[in-house]
């Protein structure tokens, strides 16, 4: 029966490793934590069960607009109409229309922030939810503590929705992150299905250089870099600067207008752009199989983030390459960005004292010139609303900073490690080392790409491209 649906609906002849086990687990009503490598076909694990259940909604909580857009587009391409999304792109009228027709949907995608909206929760509580899916569930641990505190509320929201069966999916999770997921979602004796994080098709390279030579190193590497290619950098400004000197490249970050982000993502997916320079706002789960190279212009803050981002390469199983450029000063940048996520001691003192005197948050924000959308202030405000005291907030922040520093040191150790890089990563995730060809620069078993032949790319204007993309898809409710 499952194989029939897999063939008829999804056009696959058989399940990949782990997929059947996960589908059977959720169909039996078991909360499930599933760890599959990037490119392992996680979307099948929650999309297929809906065709074996006569009624009910599959609710998918997803972290990024680009990921939601890509998943919805993929579903529509196979002719499925019963899918909708609630994101920042939908107008109030569009959202109201979707909420009125929830019982006609098979899938609903939304972010944790949208799920936290009381009106949306109230409407969802009135319908049958077959499966509560948290895609990229490592974000509960990675982001739920700091700047996206809505992730920390998913467990309580799920309870308010009647505790539907929960499926938490991710490609990268240490044992500690797995425990954070189980605790954050309040899972009851979940089935744990874990497969190796190893991506044997990706060879691993670290090139150490000086800060003022990075651009030259990148330009040299790009001359022999197989494309399509993704270049990750830390800041929006850096992404725009690099895209300006890389031939046939576009940049992507959260500061772009939604229409521009949609256009650029679709152009990249359709091979109209063969090099994308981006921040972490792009990538998780985006289904482009033929990315041949991922380059990190600056180091990520954690090994988990690194594995997520290099996982954009080689999803078709063909030989691919991950290159990390490292220069002294990179860790200081990551430390600076991490520290910005926490309120200063002065803020904590001023705000807690003012709240103790009965002053409203709105009054405090105006008097102290605090931006309500500042991540550090939002976090502080959330903690005070939860009833935390000044000393509890300070102690919590110090503990979190220690954890972030430890994660950063693990990433530095990976870079400076002189033994097998693949073995280092596998050990980090509690796995045994493997021996393979095309492994890493330390093992010396790399293959060298041939010089790139540059081809002119005819880029479409965004209005025409959007019309083409959406006209070819069947409308959703």
Coordinates of N, CA, C and O in Angstrom, one line a residue, residues 269-448:
X269 N 17.2 27.7 -8.6 CA 16.7 26.3 -8.7 C 16.5 25.9 -10.2 O 16.7 24.7 -10.5
X270 N 16.3 26.8 -11.1 CA 16.1 26.5 -12.5 C 17.4 26.7 -13.3 O 17.4 26.8 -14.6
X271 N 18.6 26.8 -12.7 CA 19.9 27.0 -13.3 C 20.0 28.2 -14.2 O 20.8 28.2 -15.1
X272 N 19.2 29.2 -13.8 CA 19.4 30.5 -14.5 C 20.5 31.4 -13.8 O 21.0 32.3 -14.4
X273 N 20.8 31.0 -12.6 CA 21.9 31.6 -11.8 C 22.7 30.4 -11.4 O 22.2 29.4 -10.9
X274 N 24.1 30.4 -11.6 CA 24.8 29.2 -11.2 C 25.7 29.5 -10.0 O 26.5 28.6 -9.6
X275 N 25.7 30.7 -9.4 CA 26.4 30.9 -8.2 C 25.6 31.9 -7.3 O 25.2 33.0 -7.7
X276 N 25.3 31.4 -6.1 CA 24.5 32.2 -5.2 C 25.4 32.5 -3.9 O 25.9 31.6 -3.3
X277 N 25.5 33.8 -3.6 CA 26.2 34.3 -2.4 C 25.2 34.6 -1.4 O 24.3 35.5 -1.6
X278 N 25.2 34.0 -0.2 CA 24.1 34.1 0.7 C 24.5 34.0 2.1 O 25.6 33.6 2.5
X279 N 23.6 34.5 3.0 CA 23.7 34.2 4.4 C 23.0 33.0 4.7 O 22.4 32.3 3.8
X280 N 22.9 32.6 6.0 CA 22.2 31.4 6.4 C 20.7 31.5 6.2 O 20.0 30.5 6.4
X281 N 20.2 32.7 5.7 CA 18.8 32.8 5.4 C 18.4 31.9 4.2 O 17.2 31.6 4.0
X282 N 19.4 31.4 3.5 CA 19.1 30.5 2.3 C 19.6 29.1 2.6 O 20.7 29.0 3.2
X283 N 18.8 28.1 2.2 CA 19.5 26.8 2.2 C 18.7 25.6 2.8 O 18.6 24.6 2.2
X284 N 18.3 25.8 4.0 CA 17.8 24.6 4.7 C 16.7 23.9 3.9 O 15.6 24.5 3.7
X285 N 16.9 22.7 3.5 CA 15.9 21.9 2.9 C 15.6 22.3 1.4 O 14.8 21.6 0.8
X286 N 16.2 23.3 0.9 CA 15.9 23.7 -0.5 C 16.3 22.6 -1.4 O 17.5 22.1 -1.4
X287 N 15.4 22.1 -2.3 CA 15.6 20.9 -3.1 C 16.2 21.2 -4.4 O 15.5 21.3 -5.4
X288 N 17.5 21.4 -4.4 CA 18.3 21.5 -5.7 C 19.4 20.5 -5.7 O 20.3 20.5 -4.9
X289 N 19.2 19.5 -6.5 CA 20.0 18.3 -6.5 C 21.4 18.5 -7.0 O 22.3 17.8 -6.6
X290 N 21.7 19.4 -7.9 CA 22.9 19.4 -8.6 C 23.9 20.5 -8.2 O 24.9 20.8 -8.9
X291 N 23.8 21.0 -6.9 CA 24.8 21.9 -6.4 C 26.1 21.1 -6.3 O 26.2 20.1 -5.5
X292 N 27.2 21.6 -6.9 CA 28.4 20.8 -6.9 C 29.4 21.3 -5.9 O 30.3 20.6 -5.4
X293 N 29.3 22.6 -5.5 CA 30.3 23.2 -4.5 C 29.6 24.1 -3.5 O 28.7 24.9 -3.9
X294 N 30.0 24.0 -2.3 CA 29.6 24.9 -1.3 C 30.9 25.5 -0.7 O 31.8 24.8 -0.3
X295 N 31.0 26.8 -0.7 CA 32.2 27.5 -0.2 C 31.8 28.4 1.0 O 30.8 29.1 0.9
X296 N 32.5 28.3 2.1 CA 32.3 29.2 3.2 C 33.3 30.2 3.2 O 34.5 29.9 3.4
X297 N 32.9 31.5 2.9 CA 33.8 32.6 3.0 C 34.2 32.9 4.4 O 35.4 33.3 4.7
X298 N 33.3 32.7 5.3 CA 33.6 32.9 6.8 C 33.1 31.6 7.5 O 32.1 31.0 7.1
X299 N 33.8 31.3 8.6 CA 33.4 30.0 9.3 C 32.1 30.1 9.9 O 31.7 31.2 10.4
X300 N 31.3 29.1 10.0 CA 30.1 29.0 10.8 C 30.4 29.0 12.3 O 31.6 28.7 12.7
X301 N 29.4 29.2 13.1 CA 29.6 29.3 14.5 C 29.6 27.9 15.2 O 30.1 27.7 16.3
X302 N 29.0 26.9 14.5 CA 29.0 25.5 15.0 C 29.2 24.5 14.0 O 29.0 24.7 12.8
X303 N 29.6 23.3 14.4 CA 29.7 22.2 13.5 C 28.3 21.8 12.9 O 28.2 21.4 11.7
X304 N 27.3 21.9 13.7 CA 25.9 21.6 13.2 C 25.6 22.5 12.1 O 25.0 22.1 11.1
X305 N 25.8 23.8 12.2 CA 25.5 24.8 11.2 C 26.3 24.5 9.9 O 25.8 24.6 8.8
X306 N 27.6 24.1 10.1 CA 28.4 23.8 9.0 C 27.9 22.6 8.2 O 27.8 22.6 7.0
X307 N 27.5 21.5 8.9 CA 27.0 20.3 8.2 C 25.6 20.6 7.5 O 25.4 20.1 6.4
X308 N 24.8 21.5 8.1 CA 23.6 21.9 7.5 C 23.9 22.6 6.1 O 23.2 22.3 5.1
X309 N 24.8 23.5 6.2 CA 25.1 24.3 5.0 C 25.9 23.6 3.9 O 25.5 23.7 2.7
X310 N 26.8 22.7 4.2 CA 27.5 22.0 3.2 C 26.6 20.9 2.6 O 26.8 20.4 1.5
X311 N 25.5 20.6 3.4 CA 24.5 19.6 2.9 C 23.7 20.1 1.7 O 23.0 19.3 1.1
X312 N 23.9 21.4 1.3 CA 23.3 21.8 0.0 C 23.9 21.2 -1.2 O 23.3 21.1 -2.2
X313 N 25.1 20.7 -1.0 CA 25.9 20.1 -2.1 C 25.6 18.6 -2.3 O 25.3 17.9 -1.3
X314 N 25.6 18.2 -3.5 CA 25.5 16.7 -3.8 C 24.3 16.0 -3.4 O 24.3 14.8 -3.2
X315 N 23.1 16.7 -3.4 CA 21.9 16.0 -3.0 C 21.5 15.0 -4.1 O 20.6 14.1 -3.8
X316 N 22.1 15.0 -5.3 CA 21.8 14.0 -6.3 C 22.8 12.8 -6.2 O 22.7 11.9 -7.0
X317 N 23.6 12.9 -5.1 CA 24.6 11.7 -4.9 C 25.8 11.8 -5.7 O 26.7 10.9 -5.6
X318 N 26.0 12.8 -6.6 CA 27.2 12.9 -7.4 C 28.3 13.6 -6.7 O 28.1 14.4 -5.7
X319 N 29.6 13.4 -7.1 CA 30.7 14.0 -6.4 C 30.6 15.5 -6.3 O 30.3 16.2 -7.2
X320 N 30.8 16.0 -5.0 CA 30.7 17.4 -4.7 C 31.8 17.8 -3.8 O 32.5 17.0 -3.2
X321 N 31.9 19.1 -3.5 CA 33.0 19.6 -2.7 C 32.6 20.7 -1.8 O 31.7 21.5 -2.1
X322 N 33.1 20.7 -0.5 CA 32.9 21.7 0.5 C 34.2 22.4 0.8 O 35.1 21.7 1.2
X323 N 34.3 23.7 0.7 CA 35.5 24.4 0.9 C 35.3 25.5 2.0 O 34.3 26.2 1.9
X324 N 36.1 25.5 3.0 CA 36.0 26.5 4.1 C 37.2 27.3 4.1 O 38.4 26.8 4.2
X325 N 37.1 28.6 3.9 CA 38.2 29.6 3.9 C 38.3 30.1 5.4 O 37.3 30.7 5.9
X326 N 39.5 30.0 5.9 CA 39.6 30.5 7.3 C 40.8 31.4 7.5 O 41.9 31.2 6.9
X327 N 40.5 32.5 8.2 CA 41.6 33.5 8.5 C 41.5 33.9 9.9 O 40.4 33.9 10.5
X328 N 42.6 34.3 10.5 CA 42.6 34.8 11.9 C 41.6 36.0 12.0 O 41.6 36.8 11.1
X329 N 40.8 36.0 13.0 CA 39.8 37.0 13.1 C 38.4 36.5 12.9 O 37.4 37.1 13.3
X330 N 38.3 35.4 12.2 CA 36.9 34.8 11.9 C 36.2 34.5 13.2 O 35.0 34.7 13.3
X331 N 36.9 33.8 14.2 CA 36.2 33.5 15.4 C 35.7 34.7 16.2 O 34.6 34.7 16.8
X332 N 36.5 35.8 16.1 CA 36.1 37.0 16.8 C 34.8 37.6 16.3 O 33.9 38.1 17.0
X333 N 34.6 37.4 14.9 CA 33.4 37.9 14.3 C 32.2 37.1 14.8 O 31.1 37.6 15.1
X334 N 32.4 35.8 14.8 CA 31.3 34.9 15.3 C 30.9 35.2 16.8 O 29.8 35.2 17.2
X335 N 32.0 35.4 17.6 CA 31.8 35.7 19.0 C 31.0 37.0 19.2 O 30.1 37.2 20.0
X336 N 31.4 38.0 18.4 CA 30.7 39.3 18.4 C 29.2 39.2 18.0 O 28.3 39.8 18.7
X337 N 28.9 38.4 17.0 CA 27.5 38.2 16.6 C 26.7 37.5 17.6 O 25.6 37.8 17.8
X338 N 27.4 36.5 18.3 CA 26.7 35.8 19.3 C 26.4 36.7 20.5 O 25.3 36.6 21.1
X339 N 27.3 37.5 20.9 CA 27.1 38.4 22.1 C 26.0 39.4 21.8 O 25.3 39.8 22.8
X340 N 25.8 39.8 20.5 CA 24.8 40.7 20.2 C 23.4 40.2 20.5 O 22.4 40.9 20.5
X341 N 23.2 38.9 20.7 CA 21.9 38.3 20.9 C 21.5 38.4 22.3 O 20.4 38.0 22.7
X342 N 22.4 39.0 23.2 CA 22.0 39.1 24.6 C 22.0 40.5 25.1 O 22.8 41.3 24.6
X343 N 21.1 40.8 26.0 CA 21.0 42.2 26.5 C 22.2 42.5 27.4 O 22.8 41.6 28.0
X344 N 22.7 43.8 27.3 CA 23.8 44.2 28.2 C 23.3 44.2 29.6 O 22.1 44.3 29.9
X345 N 24.3 44.2 30.5 CA 24.0 44.3 32.0 C 23.2 45.6 32.3 O 22.4 45.7 33.2
X346 N 23.6 46.7 31.5 CA 22.9 48.0 31.8 C 21.4 47.9 31.4 O 20.6 48.3 32.1
X347 N 21.1 47.3 30.2 CA 19.7 47.1 29.8 C 19.0 46.3 30.9 O 17.9 46.6 31.3
X348 N 19.6 45.1 31.3 CA 18.9 44.3 32.3 C 18.6 45.0 33.5 O 17.5 45.0 34.1
X349 N 19.6 45.8 34.0 CA 19.4 46.6 35.2 C 18.3 47.6 35.1 O 17.4 47.7 35.9
X350 N 18.3 48.4 34.0 CA 17.3 49.5 33.7 C 15.9 48.9 33.5 O 15.0 49.4 34.1
X351 N 15.8 47.9 32.7 CA 14.5 47.4 32.4 C 13.8 46.7 33.6 O 12.7 46.9 33.9
X352 N 14.6 45.8 34.3 CA 14.1 45.1 35.4 C 13.7 46.1 36.5 O 12.6 45.9 37.2
X353 N 14.5 47.1 36.8 CA 14.2 48.1 37.8 C 12.9 48.9 37.4 O 12.0 49.1 38.3
X354 N 12.8 49.3 36.1 CA 11.6 50.0 35.7 C 10.3 49.1 35.8 O 9.2 49.6 36.2
X355 N 10.5 47.8 35.4 CA 9.3 46.9 35.5 C 8.9 46.7 36.9 O 7.7 46.6 37.2
X356 N 9.9 46.7 37.8 CA 9.6 46.6 39.3 C 8.8 47.7 39.8 O 8.1 47.6 40.8
X357 N 8.9 48.9 39.2 CA 8.2 50.1 39.6 C 6.9 50.2 38.9 O 6.2 51.2 39.0
X358 N 6.5 49.2 38.1 CA 5.2 49.2 37.4 C 5.2 49.9 36.1 O 4.1 50.0 35.5
X359 N 6.3 50.3 35.5 CA 6.3 50.9 34.2 C 6.0 49.9 33.1 O 6.5 48.8 33.1
X360 N 5.3 50.3 32.1 CA 5.0 49.4 31.0 C 6.1 49.3 30.1 O 7.0 50.1 30.0
X361 N 6.2 48.2 29.3 CA 7.2 47.9 28.3 C 7.2 49.1 27.3 O 8.3 49.5 26.9
X362 N 6.1 49.5 26.8 CA 6.0 50.5 25.8 C 6.6 51.8 26.3 O 7.4 52.5 25.6
X363 N 6.4 52.2 27.6 CA 7.0 53.4 28.1 C 8.5 53.2 28.3 O 9.2 54.2 28.0
X364 N 8.9 52.1 28.7 CA 10.4 51.8 28.8 C 11.1 51.9 27.5 O 12.1 52.5 27.4
X365 N 10.4 51.4 26.5 CA 11.0 51.4 25.1 C 11.2 52.8 24.6 O 12.2 53.2 24.0
X366 N 10.2 53.6 24.9 CA 10.3 55.0 24.4 C 11.3 55.8 25.2 O 12.1 56.6 24.6
X367 N 11.3 55.6 26.5 CA 12.2 56.4 27.4 C 13.7 56.0 27.1 O 14.5 56.9 27.1
X368 N 13.9 54.7 27.0 CA 15.3 54.3 26.8 C 15.7 54.1 25.3 O 16.8 53.6 25.1
X369 N 14.8 54.4 24.4 CA 15.1 54.3 23.0 C 15.4 52.9 22.6 O 16.4 52.6 21.9
X370 N 14.6 51.9 23.1 CA 14.9 50.5 22.8 C 14.0 50.1 21.6 O 12.8 50.5 21.5
X371 N 14.6 49.4 20.6 CA 13.8 48.9 19.5 C 13.1 47.6 19.8 O 13.7 46.6 20.2
X372 N 11.8 47.6 19.7 CA 11.0 46.4 20.1 C 11.5 45.1 19.3 O 11.3 44.0 19.8
X373 N 12.0 45.3 18.1 CA 12.4 44.2 17.2 C 13.8 43.8 17.4 O 14.3 42.8 16.8
X374 N 14.6 44.5 18.3 CA 16.0 44.1 18.5 C 16.0 42.7 19.2 O 15.3 42.5 20.2
X375 N 16.7 41.8 18.6 CA 16.7 40.4 19.2 C 17.0 40.3 20.6 O 16.4 39.6 21.4
X376 N 18.0 41.1 21.0 CA 18.5 41.0 22.4 C 17.4 41.5 23.4 O 17.1 41.0 24.4
X377 N 16.8 42.6 23.0 CA 15.7 43.2 23.8 C 14.5 42.3 23.8 O 13.8 42.1 24.8
X378 N 14.1 41.7 22.7 CA 13.0 40.8 22.6 C 13.2 39.6 23.5 O 12.2 39.2 24.2
X379 N 14.4 39.1 23.6 CA 14.7 38.0 24.5 C 14.5 38.4 25.9 O 13.9 37.7 26.7
X380 N 15.1 39.6 26.3 CA 15.0 40.1 27.6 C 13.5 40.3 28.0 O 13.1 39.9 29.1
X381 N 12.8 40.9 27.1 CA 11.3 41.1 27.4 C 10.6 39.8 27.6 O 9.7 39.7 28.5
X382 N 10.9 38.8 26.8 CA 10.2 37.5 26.9 C 10.6 36.9 28.2 O 9.7 36.3 28.9
X383 N 11.8 37.0 28.7 CA 12.2 36.4 30.0 C 11.5 37.1 31.1 O 11.1 36.4 32.1
X384 N 11.4 38.4 31.1 CA 10.7 39.1 32.1 C 9.2 38.8 32.2 O 8.6 38.7 33.2
X385 N 8.6 38.6 31.0 CA 7.2 38.2 30.9 C 7.0 36.8 31.5 O 5.9 36.5 32.1
X386 N 8.0 36.0 31.5 CA 7.9 34.7 32.1 C 8.2 34.7 33.6 O 8.0 33.6 34.2
X387 N 8.5 35.9 34.1 CA 8.7 36.0 35.5 C 10.1 35.8 36.0 O 10.3 35.7 37.3
X388 N 11.1 35.8 35.1 CA 12.4 35.6 35.6 C 13.0 36.8 36.3 O 12.6 38.0 35.9
X389 N 13.8 36.6 37.3 CA 14.4 37.8 38.0 C 15.7 38.2 37.3 O 16.2 37.5 36.4
X390 N 16.2 39.4 37.8 CA 17.4 39.9 37.2 C 18.5 38.9 37.3 O 19.3 38.7 36.4
X391 N 18.7 38.3 38.5 CA 19.8 37.4 38.7 C 19.7 36.1 37.9 O 20.6 35.6 37.4
X392 N 18.4 35.7 37.7 CA 18.2 34.5 36.9 C 18.5 34.7 35.4 O 19.1 33.9 34.8
X393 N 18.2 35.9 35.0 CA 18.5 36.3 33.6 C 20.0 36.4 33.3 O 20.5 35.8 32.4
X394 N 20.7 37.0 34.3 CA 22.2 37.1 34.1 C 22.8 35.8 34.2 O 23.7 35.5 33.4
X395 N 22.4 34.9 35.1 CA 23.0 33.6 35.2 C 22.7 32.8 34.0 O 23.6 32.1 33.5
X396 N 21.5 32.9 33.4 CA 21.2 32.1 32.2 C 22.0 32.6 31.1 O 22.5 31.8 30.3
X397 N 22.2 33.9 30.9 CA 23.0 34.4 29.8 C 24.4 34.0 29.9 O 25.0 33.6 28.9
X398 N 25.0 34.0 31.1 CA 26.4 33.6 31.2 C 26.5 32.1 30.9 O 27.5 31.7 30.2
X399 N 25.6 31.3 31.2 CA 25.6 29.9 30.9 C 25.5 29.7 29.4 O 26.3 28.9 28.8
X400 N 24.6 30.4 28.8 CA 24.4 30.3 27.3 C 25.7 30.8 26.6 O 26.1 30.2 25.6
X401 N 26.3 31.8 27.0 CA 27.5 32.3 26.4 C 28.7 31.2 26.5 O 29.4 31.1 25.5
X402 N 28.7 30.5 27.6 CA 29.7 29.5 27.8 C 29.5 28.4 26.8 O 30.4 27.8 26.2
X403 N 28.2 28.0 26.6 CA 27.8 27.0 25.6 C 28.2 27.4 24.2 O 28.8 26.6 23.4
X404 N 27.8 28.7 23.9 CA 28.2 29.2 22.5 C 29.7 29.2 22.3 O 30.1 28.9 21.2
X405 N 30.4 29.6 23.3 CA 31.9 29.6 23.2 C 32.4 28.2 23.0 O 33.3 27.9 22.2
X406 N 31.9 27.2 23.7 CA 32.3 25.8 23.6 C 32.0 25.3 22.1 O 32.9 24.6 21.5
X407 N 30.9 25.7 21.6 CA 30.5 25.3 20.2 C 31.5 25.9 19.2 O 31.9 25.2 18.3
X408 N 31.8 27.1 19.4 CA 32.7 27.8 18.6 C 34.1 27.2 18.6 O 34.8 27.0 17.6
X409 N 34.5 26.8 19.8 CA 35.9 26.1 19.9 C 35.9 24.8 19.2 O 36.9 24.4 18.7
X410 N 34.7 24.1 19.2 CA 34.7 22.8 18.5 C 34.8 23.1 17.0 O 35.5 22.3 16.3
X411 N 34.3 24.2 16.5 CA 34.4 24.5 15.1 C 35.9 24.9 14.8 O 36.4 24.5 13.7
X412 N 36.5 25.6 15.7 CA 37.9 26.0 15.5 C 38.8 24.7 15.5 O 39.7 24.5 14.7
X413 N 38.5 23.8 16.4 CA 39.2 22.5 16.5 C 39.1 21.7 15.2 O 40.1 21.1 14.7
X414 N 37.9 21.8 14.6 CA 37.7 21.1 13.3 C 38.7 21.7 12.2 O 39.3 21.0 11.4
X415 N 38.7 23.0 12.2 CA 39.5 23.7 11.2 C 41.0 23.4 11.4 O 41.8 23.2 10.4
X416 N 41.5 23.4 12.6 CA 42.9 23.2 12.9 C 43.3 21.8 13.1 O 44.5 21.5 13.2
X417 N 42.4 20.9 13.0 CA 42.6 19.5 13.1 C 43.5 19.0 12.0 O 43.3 19.4 10.8
X418 N 44.5 18.2 12.3 CA 45.5 17.7 11.2 C 45.2 16.3 10.8 O 45.9 15.8 9.9
X419 N 44.2 15.7 11.4 CA 43.8 14.3 11.0 C 42.6 14.4 10.2 O 42.1 15.4 9.7
X420 N 42.0 13.2 9.9 CA 40.8 13.1 9.0 C 39.7 14.0 9.4 O 39.2 13.9 10.6
X421 N 39.3 14.9 8.6 CA 38.2 15.9 8.9 C 36.8 15.1 9.0 O 36.0 15.4 9.9
X422 N 36.6 14.1 8.2 CA 35.4 13.4 8.2 C 35.2 12.6 9.5 O 34.2 12.6 10.2
X423 N 36.4 12.0 10.0 CA 36.4 11.3 11.2 C 36.1 12.3 12.4 O 35.4 11.9 13.4
X424 N 36.6 13.5 12.3 CA 36.4 14.5 13.4 C 34.9 14.8 13.5 O 34.3 14.8 14.6
X425 N 34.2 15.0 12.3 CA 32.8 15.3 12.3 C 32.0 14.1 12.8 O 31.0 14.3 13.6
X426 N 32.3 13.0 12.3 CA 31.5 11.8 12.8 C 31.6 11.5 14.3 O 30.6 11.2 14.9
X427 N 32.8 11.7 14.8 CA 33.0 11.6 16.2 C 32.2 12.6 17.0 O 31.6 12.3 18.1
X428 N 32.1 13.8 16.5 CA 31.3 14.9 17.1 C 29.8 14.5 17.3 O 29.2 14.8 18.2
X429 N 29.3 13.7 16.3 CA 28.0 13.2 16.3 C 27.8 11.8 16.9 O 26.8 11.2 16.7
X430 N 28.9 11.4 17.5 CA 28.8 10.1 18.2 C 28.9 8.9 17.3 O 28.4 7.8 17.6
X431 N 29.5 9.1 16.1 CA 29.6 8.0 15.1 C 31.0 7.5 15.0 O 32.0 8.2 15.3
X432 N 31.2 6.3 14.4 CA 32.5 5.8 14.2 C 33.1 6.3 12.9 O 32.3 6.6 11.9
X433 N 34.4 6.5 12.8 CA 35.0 7.0 11.5 C 34.8 6.0 10.4 O 34.6 4.8 10.6
X434 N 34.9 6.5 9.2 CA 34.8 5.7 8.0 C 36.1 6.0 7.1 O 36.7 7.0 7.2
X435 N 36.4 5.0 6.3 CA 37.5 5.2 5.3 C 36.9 5.2 3.9 O 36.2 4.3 3.5
X436 N 37.2 6.3 3.1 CA 36.7 6.4 1.8 C 37.6 7.2 0.9 O 38.5 7.9 1.4
X437 N 37.4 7.1 -0.4 CA 38.1 7.9 -1.4 C 37.4 9.3 -1.3 O 36.3 9.5 -0.8
X438 N 38.1 10.3 -1.9 CA 37.6 11.7 -2.0 C 37.2 12.1 -0.6 O 36.0 12.5 -0.4
X439 N 38.0 12.0 0.4 CA 37.6 12.3 1.7 C 37.9 13.7 2.1 O 36.9 14.5 2.2
X440 N 39.1 14.1 2.4 CA 39.4 15.5 2.8 C 40.8 15.9 2.5 O 41.6 15.0 2.1
X441 N 41.1 17.1 2.7 CA 42.5 17.6 2.4 C 43.5 17.0 3.3 O 44.7 16.8 2.9
X442 N 43.2 16.7 4.5 CA 44.1 16.1 5.4 C 44.5 14.6 5.0 O 45.6 14.2 5.2
X443 N 43.5 13.9 4.5 CA 43.7 12.6 4.0 C 44.5 12.5 2.7 O 45.1 11.5 2.3
X444 N 44.4 13.6 1.9 CA 45.1 13.7 0.7 C 44.5 12.9 -0.4 O 45.2 12.5 -1.4
X445 N 43.2 12.7 -0.4 CA 42.5 11.8 -1.4 C 41.5 12.6 -2.2 O 40.4 12.1 -2.6
X446 N 41.8 13.9 -2.5 CA 40.9 14.8 -3.2 C 41.0 14.6 -4.7 O 42.0 14.1 -5.2
X447 N 39.9 15.0 -5.4 CA 39.9 15.1 -6.8 C 39.9 16.6 -7.1 O 39.3 17.4 -6.4
X448 N 40.5 17.0 -8.2 CA 40.6 18.4 -8.6 C 39.7 18.7 -9.7 O 39.6 18.0 -10.7

